[in-house]
Amino acid sequence: MSLSNVGSEQGSPLSGGFVDAVPEAQRAFHALMNALAQPGRCQPLKSLLAPEPLPGLLGTIGCTLLDHQTSVFLDEALQGGGQVGEWLIFQTGTVIADQRKDAGFAFIVDGERMRLADYGPGDQAYPDRSATLCVNVPSFAEGPRLSLEGPGIKGKMIIAPAGLPADFIDQWADNHALFPRGVDLFLTCEGEGVMGLPRSINIVQEG
Amino acid sequence: MSTILDLLDRPAIDDLARYNFAYLDEQTKRMIRRAILKAIAVPGYQVPFGSREMPMPYGWGTGGVQVTASILGADDVLKVIDQGADDTTNAVSIRKFFQHVAGVKTTTSTEEATVIQTRHRIPERALKAGQTIVFQVPIPEPLRFLEPRETETRAMHALEEYGLMHVKLYEDIARHGHIATTYAYPVKVAGRYVMDPSPTPKFDNPKMHMNPALQLYGAGREARIYAIPPYTEVVSLDFEDHPFAVNRFDRPCALCGAENVYLDEVVTDDAGGRMFVCSDTDNCEDRRAEGYVGEQTEAAESGLSGPREARS
């Protein structure tokens, strides 16, 4: 019996995930690396079969970056029901964090209610010990227009993701002011891909 | 009598004993990939990582090799240079290593490459968006020779306390009348971190500024990874009255006639004969193919004094 047949019914922790882990993880990482190196520019990312309500693109990020050395916080919408936690644990070996501030990663589907300041910004001497927030949003084009400036961007970059908090600009200004501390964001959108917002960039309302 | 090599050639054994793609195991790659992401998010900051033993000695580019192995995909085209040259020992052995463990296509052309691993130069031909250049770094800490304690240099970076580095450059001026640092010339990245660009000749420092390519730095023995994203401000430290300047050469390349490129001095005989040729062999070969000539092109091609012959 081949492993891919085990628990193939939808919703089992054993189903989904990478089929050919080595090249798929490399391609996904390549997208994430470019997303962070070119903030605001959407990178193609293949969506994985993952249990509801975990968006497939967050599943891809999970299988690419998580393992037993990481911890991930799931927002309320992902905690309630379903087998998201079990799936991530089985697929990656990661630890599910109880507290936002302790987590190295956070998977968020209710982006409107997230607060960047709840997550660990790292240490002034070790700013790499900060959280990476992976937020699935409904659209990359229908939200308020934001203007990005900073490392990785030639001139200016305009984005319009929907599903972020109403005061996202202010929250981001506080996050950016902490530099070199601060959290980094990956925004995913089904059918689009992934976009990176590293703490190093400045975001203002456009127009 | 069968030898070990015969056994290795047998397909059954080959199926059993194989390296993972690009040598490193997936867990190691994930750890390095997470470090690379944080390095990009905090330009110029040295991210500690769990550096692995590689099948080559420290000093041979184990840091760069680990970074390259973690980013490399089957469709990448790899170029490896040692200083500017594609055909010196370090470059050849690392290129062979990746041909063997990853089976990727390799090239000597800067234009064609998607990933360029370097010790330590940046190619003369301008890099493009989408390319990644991976630097092999021996000592990543720019303050290390001024302050040997890691705890102290970490605090200095945290507090953005870089006065000591300016004192060092000032002492250069006091002693020599000018800033005598010619390689590993410290830079400030995105207005925050002072960074060691590895022992890159300072000639290449201006190429780091607003480069469209992603620059990744890996130090294997010191277990640090750092990065400069594309289009990032990189300023070489200097003083108003002693501004940063790159070294100029008083003659063009003896083989291709290129000016404003970095030249290597090559001793051609035991009677004081020497020539100055492009350090970037790919750039030099391209120019010669386009018909550019230098003052010793003819002699070199007729084999009378041939650094090219020695290299190929």
Coordinates of C-alpha atoms in Angstrom, one line a residue:
Chain A
M1 CA 0.0 0.0 0.0
S2 CA 1.5 3.3 -1.0
L3 CA 1.7 6.1 1.5
S4 CA -0.4 8.5 -0.6
N5 CA -3.4 6.2 -0.2
V6 CA -3.3 6.4 3.6
G7 CA -6.2 8.5 5.0
S8 CA -7.0 10.0 1.6
E9 CA -10.4 11.1 2.7
Q10 CA -10.7 14.9 2.9
G11 CA -10.1 16.3 6.3
S12 CA -7.8 13.7 7.7
P13 CA -4.5 14.9 9.1
L14 CA -2.9 12.4 6.7
S15 CA -4.3 13.8 3.5
G16 CA -2.9 16.6 1.5
G17 CA 0.6 18.1 1.9
F18 CA 3.4 17.9 -0.6
V19 CA 3.4 15.0 -3.0
D20 CA 7.1 15.5 -4.0
A21 CA 8.4 17.4 -1.0
V22 CA 11.9 18.4 -2.3
P23 CA 11.0 20.3 -5.5
E24 CA 7.7 21.6 -4.2
A25 CA 9.3 23.0 -1.0
Q26 CA 12.0 24.6 -3.1
R27 CA 9.5 26.3 -5.5
A28 CA 7.4 27.5 -2.6
F29 CA 10.4 28.9 -0.8
H30 CA 11.6 30.6 -3.9
A31 CA 8.2 32.4 -4.0
L32 CA 8.5 33.3 -0.4
M33 CA 12.0 34.6 -0.7
N34 CA 11.2 36.7 -3.7
A35 CA 8.0 37.9 -2.0
L36 CA 10.1 39.3 0.9
A37 CA 12.9 40.6 -1.3
Q38 CA 10.4 42.5 -3.5
P39 CA 7.8 43.7 -1.1
G40 CA 4.3 44.1 -2.5
R41 CA 4.9 42.1 -5.7
C42 CA 2.7 39.1 -5.9
Q43 CA 4.6 35.8 -6.4
P44 CA 2.9 32.6 -7.7
L45 CA 2.4 30.0 -5.0
K46 CA 0.8 26.6 -5.5
S47 CA -2.0 25.9 -3.1
L48 CA -2.0 22.6 -1.2
L49 CA -4.9 20.4 -0.2
A50 CA -5.4 21.3 3.4
P51 CA -8.3 20.6 5.9
E52 CA -11.0 23.3 6.3
P53 CA -10.8 26.1 7.3
L54 CA -7.0 26.3 6.6
P55 CA -6.5 28.1 3.3
G56 CA -4.4 25.9 0.9
L57 CA -1.8 28.7 0.5
L58 CA -1.2 28.8 4.3
G59 CA -0.9 25.0 4.1
T60 CA 1.9 25.5 1.5
I61 CA 3.7 28.0 3.7
G62 CA 3.3 25.6 6.6
C63 CA 4.8 22.6 4.8
T64 CA 7.6 24.8 3.5
L65 CA 8.8 26.6 6.6
L66 CA 7.5 24.7 9.7
D67 CA 9.2 21.7 11.5
H68 CA 9.9 20.6 15.0
Q69 CA 12.0 23.7 15.6
T70 CA 9.2 26.1 15.1
S71 CA 5.9 27.0 16.8
V72 CA 2.8 28.4 15.1
F73 CA -0.2 30.3 16.6
L74 CA -3.5 29.7 14.9
D75 CA -6.1 32.5 15.1
E76 CA -9.6 31.8 16.6
A77 CA -11.1 31.0 13.3
L78 CA -8.5 28.3 12.6
Q79 CA -8.6 26.9 16.2
G80 CA -12.4 26.3 16.2
G81 CA -13.3 22.9 14.9
G82 CA -11.6 21.2 12.0
Q83 CA -8.3 19.5 12.3
V84 CA -5.9 22.3 11.3
G85 CA -3.7 21.9 14.2
E86 CA -3.5 18.1 13.8
W87 CA -2.8 18.4 10.1
L88 CA 0.1 20.9 10.7
I89 CA 1.5 18.7 13.5
F90 CA 1.3 15.6 11.3
Q91 CA 2.6 17.2 8.2
T92 CA 5.5 19.2 9.7
G93 CA 6.1 18.2 13.3
T94 CA 5.6 21.8 14.4
V95 CA 4.4 22.9 17.9
I96 CA 1.1 24.7 18.2
A97 CA 1.6 27.8 20.4
D98 CA -0.9 28.8 23.0
Q99 CA 0.1 32.4 23.2
R100 CA 0.5 34.9 20.3
K101 CA 3.7 36.4 21.8
D102 CA 5.4 33.0 22.0
A103 CA 4.9 32.0 18.5
G104 CA 7.5 32.1 15.7
F105 CA 4.8 31.9 13.1
A106 CA 1.1 32.8 13.1
F107 CA -1.5 31.7 10.7
I108 CA -4.4 34.1 10.4
V109 CA -7.6 34.0 8.4
D110 CA -9.4 36.8 10.2
G111 CA -7.1 39.5 9.2
E112 CA -9.4 42.3 10.1
R113 CA -9.1 41.5 13.8
M114 CA -5.3 40.9 14.0
R115 CA -3.1 43.2 16.1
L116 CA 0.5 43.2 15.0
A117 CA 1.6 44.3 18.5
D118 CA 0.3 41.0 20.0
Y119 CA 3.1 39.1 18.3
G120 CA 6.8 38.8 19.3
P121 CA 8.9 41.5 17.6
G122 CA 12.2 39.9 18.6
D123 CA 15.1 41.3 20.6
Q124 CA 17.1 44.4 19.8
A125 CA 20.2 42.2 19.7
Y126 CA 18.4 39.3 18.0
P127 CA 15.8 40.8 15.7
D128 CA 15.5 37.5 13.8
R129 CA 13.7 36.1 16.8
S130 CA 10.5 37.7 15.7
A131 CA 7.2 36.4 14.5
T132 CA 6.3 35.8 10.9
L133 CA 2.6 36.4 10.3
C134 CA 0.9 34.6 7.4
V135 CA -2.4 36.2 6.7
N136 CA -4.9 34.9 4.1
V137 CA -6.9 37.8 2.6
P138 CA -9.9 37.7 0.2
S139 CA -8.4 40.0 -2.4
F140 CA -5.2 41.7 -3.4
A141 CA -7.0 44.4 -5.4
E142 CA -10.2 45.5 -3.6
G143 CA -8.8 47.0 -0.4
P144 CA -7.6 50.5 0.4
R145 CA -4.6 51.6 -1.8
L146 CA -1.3 51.4 0.1
S147 CA 2.0 52.9 -1.0
L148 CA 5.2 51.0 -0.1
E149 CA 8.7 52.3 0.1
G150 CA 11.9 50.8 1.3
P151 CA 14.5 48.0 0.7
G152 CA 13.5 45.8 -2.2
I153 CA 11.3 48.4 -3.9
K154 CA 12.5 50.5 -6.8
G155 CA 10.7 53.8 -6.1
K156 CA 7.3 53.1 -4.9
M157 CA 4.9 50.1 -5.0
I158 CA 1.1 50.4 -4.8
I159 CA -0.9 47.5 -3.4
A160 CA -4.6 47.2 -2.3
P161 CA -5.1 44.1 -0.2
A162 CA -8.5 43.7 1.4
G163 CA -9.2 42.1 4.7
L164 CA -6.6 43.9 6.9
P165 CA -7.5 45.9 10.0
A166 CA -9.1 49.3 9.6
D167 CA -6.1 50.9 11.4
F168 CA -3.5 48.8 9.6
I169 CA -1.5 51.8 8.5
D170 CA -1.1 52.9 12.2
Q171 CA -0.3 49.4 13.4
W172 CA 2.3 49.1 10.6
A173 CA 3.8 52.5 11.5
D174 CA 4.3 51.2 15.1
N175 CA 5.8 48.0 13.8
H176 CA 8.1 49.7 11.4
A177 CA 9.2 52.2 14.1
L178 CA 10.5 49.2 16.1
F179 CA 13.0 48.4 13.4
P180 CA 15.2 46.3 13.5
R181 CA 12.6 44.6 15.7
G182 CA 9.1 44.0 14.3
V183 CA 7.0 41.3 12.7
D184 CA 7.1 40.4 9.0
L185 CA 3.9 39.6 7.0
F186 CA 3.1 37.2 4.2
L187 CA -0.3 37.9 2.6
T188 CA -1.8 35.1 0.7
C189 CA -4.8 35.2 -1.6
E190 CA -6.3 32.2 -3.3
G191 CA -5.9 32.4 -7.1
E192 CA -3.2 35.1 -6.8
G193 CA -0.3 33.9 -4.7
V194 CA 1.8 35.4 -1.9
M195 CA 3.0 38.9 -1.2
G196 CA 5.6 39.9 1.5
L197 CA 5.7 42.9 3.8
P198 CA 9.0 42.9 5.7
R199 CA 9.3 45.2 8.7
S200 CA 11.9 47.2 6.9
I201 CA 9.4 49.0 4.6
N202 CA 7.3 52.1 5.1
I203 CA 3.6 51.9 4.3
V204 CA 1.4 55.0 3.8
Q205 CA -2.1 55.6 2.5
E206 CA -2.0 56.3 -1.2
G207 CA -3.8 59.3 -2.6
Chain B
M1 CA 39.0 -7.7 -9.3
S2 CA 36.1 -5.3 -8.6
T3 CA 36.9 -2.0 -6.9
I4 CA 34.7 0.3 -4.8
L5 CA 34.2 2.4 -7.9
D6 CA 32.8 -0.6 -9.8
L7 CA 30.4 -1.2 -6.9
L8 CA 29.3 2.4 -6.9
D9 CA 28.6 2.2 -10.6
R10 CA 26.1 -0.6 -10.1
P11 CA 22.5 0.8 -10.4
A12 CA 21.2 -1.2 -7.4
I13 CA 23.7 0.6 -5.1
D14 CA 23.1 3.9 -6.8
D15 CA 19.5 3.6 -6.0
L16 CA 20.2 3.0 -2.3
A17 CA 22.8 5.5 -1.5
R18 CA 21.9 8.9 -2.8
Y19 CA 22.2 12.4 -1.5
N20 CA 19.1 14.5 -1.2
F21 CA 18.8 17.1 -4.0
A22 CA 21.6 19.7 -3.5
Y23 CA 23.2 17.6 -0.7
L24 CA 21.5 19.1 2.4
D25 CA 18.6 17.3 4.0
E26 CA 15.3 19.0 4.0
Q27 CA 15.2 19.9 7.7
T28 CA 18.5 21.7 7.3
K29 CA 17.3 23.5 4.2
R30 CA 14.2 24.7 6.1
M31 CA 16.3 26.0 9.0
I32 CA 18.5 27.9 6.5
R33 CA 15.5 29.1 4.5
R34 CA 14.0 30.6 7.6
A35 CA 17.3 32.4 8.4
I36 CA 17.4 33.7 4.8
L37 CA 13.9 35.2 5.1
K38 CA 14.8 37.0 8.4
A39 CA 18.1 38.2 6.8
I40 CA 16.1 39.7 3.9
A41 CA 13.6 41.3 6.4
V42 CA 16.5 43.0 8.3
P43 CA 19.0 44.0 5.7
G44 CA 22.6 43.8 6.8
Y45 CA 21.8 42.0 10.1
Q46 CA 23.7 38.8 10.6
V47 CA 21.3 36.0 11.4
P48 CA 22.8 33.0 13.3
F49 CA 22.1 29.6 11.8
G50 CA 23.0 26.0 12.5
S51 CA 25.9 25.7 10.0
R52 CA 26.5 22.1 8.9
E53 CA 29.7 20.3 8.2
M54 CA 30.1 20.3 4.4
P55 CA 32.3 17.9 2.4
M56 CA 34.9 20.6 2.0
P57 CA 37.1 22.5 4.5
Y58 CA 36.1 25.7 6.2
G59 CA 37.4 28.6 4.1
W60 CA 36.3 26.9 0.9
G61 CA 33.0 28.5 0.9
T62 CA 30.9 26.3 3.1
G63 CA 28.6 29.1 4.1
G64 CA 28.0 30.1 0.5
V65 CA 27.5 26.5 -0.5
Q66 CA 24.9 26.0 2.2
V67 CA 23.0 29.1 1.1
T68 CA 23.2 28.1 -2.5
A69 CA 22.0 24.5 -1.7
S70 CA 19.0 25.9 0.2
I71 CA 17.8 28.2 -2.6
L72 CA 18.7 26.1 -5.6
G73 CA 16.0 24.5 -7.8
A74 CA 16.3 22.0 -10.6
D75 CA 15.6 24.7 -13.2
D76 CA 18.3 27.1 -11.9
V77 CA 21.4 27.9 -13.9
L78 CA 24.5 28.2 -11.6
K79 CA 27.6 30.2 -12.1
V80 CA 30.5 30.0 -9.6
I81 CA 33.4 32.4 -9.5
D82 CA 36.6 32.6 -7.4
Q83 CA 37.5 36.3 -7.4
G84 CA 36.3 37.1 -10.9
A85 CA 37.3 33.8 -12.5
D86 CA 35.2 30.8 -13.4
D87 CA 38.2 28.5 -13.9
T88 CA 40.1 28.6 -10.7
T89 CA 40.3 25.8 -8.1
N90 CA 37.6 26.9 -5.7
A91 CA 35.1 27.8 -8.4
V92 CA 35.7 24.6 -10.3
S93 CA 35.3 22.4 -7.3
I94 CA 32.1 24.1 -6.1
R95 CA 30.6 24.0 -9.6
K96 CA 31.4 20.3 -9.8
F97 CA 29.9 19.7 -6.4
F98 CA 26.6 21.1 -7.4
Q99 CA 26.7 19.4 -10.8
H100 CA 27.1 16.1 -8.9
V101 CA 24.6 16.6 -6.0
A102 CA 22.0 18.7 -7.7
G103 CA 22.4 18.0 -11.4
V104 CA 21.8 21.7 -12.2
K105 CA 22.9 23.4 -15.4
T106 CA 26.0 25.4 -14.9
T107 CA 27.4 28.3 -16.9
T108 CA 30.2 30.8 -17.0
S109 CA 28.0 33.5 -18.4
T110 CA 26.9 36.1 -16.0
E111 CA 24.0 36.9 -18.2
E112 CA 22.6 33.3 -18.3
A113 CA 23.0 32.5 -14.6
T114 CA 20.1 32.6 -12.2
V115 CA 22.3 32.0 -9.1
I116 CA 25.9 33.2 -8.9
Q117 CA 28.1 32.0 -6.0
T118 CA 31.1 34.2 -5.6
R119 CA 34.4 34.4 -3.6
H120 CA 34.3 37.5 -3.5
R121 CA 33.9 39.7 -6.6
I122 CA 30.7 41.0 -8.2
P123 CA 30.8 40.4 -12.0
E124 CA 31.5 43.4 -14.2
R125 CA 28.3 42.9 -16.2
A126 CA 25.4 44.5 -14.4
L127 CA 23.2 41.9 -12.6
K128 CA 19.5 41.7 -13.5
A129 CA 16.4 41.6 -11.4
G130 CA 15.6 38.0 -10.6
Q131 CA 19.2 36.9 -10.2
T132 CA 20.6 36.0 -6.9
I133 CA 24.3 36.4 -5.9
V134 CA 25.6 34.3 -3.0
F135 CA 28.8 35.5 -1.3
Q136 CA 31.2 33.2 0.6
V137 CA 32.1 35.0 3.8
P138 CA 35.0 34.2 6.0
I139 CA 34.5 36.7 8.9
P140 CA 31.0 38.2 8.8
E141 CA 31.4 40.6 11.7
P142 CA 32.8 44.0 10.5
L143 CA 33.7 45.0 14.1
R144 CA 35.5 41.7 14.9
F145 CA 39.0 43.0 14.5
L146 CA 38.2 46.0 16.6
E147 CA 36.2 44.2 19.3
P148 CA 36.9 40.4 19.7
R149 CA 33.9 39.7 22.0
E150 CA 30.7 38.6 20.3
T151 CA 28.6 39.8 23.2
E152 CA 30.1 43.3 22.7
T153 CA 29.7 43.5 19.0
R154 CA 26.2 42.3 19.2
A155 CA 25.4 45.1 21.7
M156 CA 27.1 47.6 19.4
H157 CA 24.9 46.5 16.5
A158 CA 21.8 46.6 18.7
L159 CA 22.6 50.2 19.8
E160 CA 23.8 51.2 16.3
E161 CA 27.1 52.2 18.0
Y162 CA 29.5 52.3 15.1
G163 CA 31.9 55.0 16.2
L164 CA 34.7 52.5 16.5
M165 CA 34.5 51.8 12.8
H166 CA 34.9 55.4 12.0
V167 CA 37.9 55.6 14.4
K168 CA 39.5 52.7 12.5
L169 CA 39.0 54.5 9.1
Y170 CA 40.3 57.7 10.7
E171 CA 43.4 55.9 12.0
D172 CA 44.0 54.8 8.4
I173 CA 44.0 58.5 7.3
A174 CA 46.3 59.4 10.2
R175 CA 48.8 56.7 9.3
H176 CA 48.6 56.7 5.5
G177 CA 47.0 60.0 4.6
H178 CA 44.1 58.2 3.0
I179 CA 41.7 55.4 3.9
A180 CA 43.9 52.4 3.1
T181 CA 41.2 49.7 3.5
T182 CA 41.0 48.2 0.0
Y183 CA 38.8 45.1 0.6
A184 CA 36.1 44.1 3.1
Y185 CA 35.4 47.8 3.1
P186 CA 32.6 48.4 5.6
V187 CA 29.2 49.5 4.3
K188 CA 26.0 50.8 5.9
V189 CA 22.9 49.0 4.6
A190 CA 19.6 50.7 4.3
G191 CA 20.7 53.4 6.8
R192 CA 21.0 51.0 9.8
Y193 CA 23.4 48.1 10.0
V194 CA 27.1 48.3 9.3
M195 CA 28.0 45.2 7.2
D196 CA 31.2 43.5 6.0
P197 CA 30.7 42.9 2.3
S198 CA 33.1 39.9 2.7
P199 CA 36.6 40.5 1.3
T200 CA 35.2 42.0 -1.9
P201 CA 37.6 44.5 -3.4
K202 CA 36.2 47.9 -2.6
F203 CA 36.1 48.4 -6.3
D204 CA 32.9 46.4 -6.2
N205 CA 31.3 48.3 -3.3
P206 CA 29.3 50.7 -5.6
K207 CA 27.8 47.8 -7.4
M208 CA 26.0 46.7 -4.2
H209 CA 24.1 50.0 -4.0
M210 CA 20.6 49.7 -5.6
N211 CA 21.5 46.5 -7.3
P212 CA 18.5 44.8 -8.9
A213 CA 19.7 41.4 -7.9
L214 CA 19.2 39.8 -4.4
Q215 CA 22.5 39.6 -2.5
L216 CA 22.9 36.7 0.1
Y217 CA 25.9 36.2 2.3
G218 CA 26.8 33.0 4.0
A219 CA 29.5 32.4 6.6
G220 CA 29.9 28.7 7.3
R221 CA 32.5 28.6 10.1
E222 CA 31.0 31.7 11.8
A223 CA 27.4 30.4 11.2
R224 CA 25.9 33.6 10.0
I225 CA 23.7 34.6 7.1
Y226 CA 22.9 38.1 6.0
A227 CA 21.3 39.8 3.0
I228 CA 20.8 42.9 0.9
P229 CA 17.5 42.9 -0.9
P230 CA 17.3 44.4 -4.4
Y231 CA 17.2 48.1 -4.7
T232 CA 18.6 48.8 -1.3
E233 CA 20.8 51.7 -0.3
V234 CA 24.3 50.6 0.4
V235 CA 26.8 53.3 1.5
S236 CA 30.5 52.8 1.9
L237 CA 31.6 54.5 5.1
D238 CA 33.7 57.6 4.7
F239 CA 34.3 61.2 5.8
E240 CA 33.3 64.5 4.1
D241 CA 36.9 65.4 3.6
H242 CA 38.0 61.9 2.7
P243 CA 35.1 60.6 0.5
F244 CA 35.0 57.0 -0.5
A245 CA 36.7 56.3 -3.8
V246 CA 37.3 53.1 -5.8
N247 CA 40.8 52.1 -6.9
R248 CA 41.6 53.1 -10.5
F249 CA 44.0 51.3 -12.7
D250 CA 46.4 53.2 -14.8
R251 CA 46.1 50.9 -17.8
P252 CA 43.4 48.9 -19.5
C253 CA 43.2 45.1 -19.6
A254 CA 46.2 43.7 -21.6
L255 CA 43.9 41.1 -23.3
C256 CA 40.6 42.9 -24.0
G257 CA 41.5 46.6 -23.5
A258 CA 38.7 47.1 -21.0
E259 CA 38.9 50.2 -18.8
N260 CA 37.1 50.8 -15.5
V261 CA 37.2 47.1 -14.7
Y262 CA 39.1 45.3 -11.9
L263 CA 42.5 43.9 -13.0
D264 CA 44.6 41.1 -11.8
E265 CA 48.4 41.3 -12.0
V266 CA 49.8 38.2 -13.7
V267 CA 53.6 37.4 -13.6
T268 CA 54.5 36.1 -17.0
D269 CA 58.2 35.2 -16.7
D270 CA 61.1 35.2 -14.2
A271 CA 62.5 38.4 -15.6
G272 CA 60.0 40.9 -14.2
G273 CA 57.5 40.4 -17.0
R274 CA 53.9 41.0 -16.0
M275 CA 50.6 41.8 -17.4
F276 CA 47.3 43.2 -16.0
V277 CA 44.2 41.4 -17.1
C278 CA 40.5 41.4 -16.3
S279 CA 39.8 39.6 -13.0
D280 CA 36.3 38.8 -14.5
T281 CA 37.2 36.1 -17.0
D282 CA 33.7 35.9 -18.5
N283 CA 33.6 39.6 -19.2
C284 CA 37.1 39.4 -20.7
E285 CA 36.2 36.5 -23.0
D286 CA 33.0 38.2 -24.1
R287 CA 34.8 41.3 -25.0
R288 CA 37.5 39.5 -26.9
A289 CA 34.8 37.5 -28.8
E290 CA 33.3 40.9 -29.7
G291 CA 36.7 41.8 -31.2
Y292 CA 38.2 44.1 -28.5
V293 CA 41.9 43.7 -28.2
G294 CA 44.5 44.7 -25.7
E295 CA 48.2 45.4 -26.0
Q296 CA 49.2 41.8 -25.3
T297 CA 46.3 39.9 -27.0
E298 CA 48.5 38.8 -29.9
A299 CA 51.3 37.5 -27.7
A300 CA 48.9 35.7 -25.5
E301 CA 47.1 34.0 -28.3
S302 CA 50.3 32.9 -30.0
G303 CA 51.2 31.2 -26.8
L304 CA 54.3 33.2 -26.0
S305 CA 53.0 34.4 -22.7
G306 CA 49.7 32.9 -21.9
P307 CA 47.9 33.2 -18.6
R308 CA 44.9 31.9 -20.6
E309 CA 46.6 28.7 -21.5
A310 CA 47.6 28.2 -17.9
R311 CA 44.0 28.7 -16.8
S312 CA 42.2 26.5 -19.2

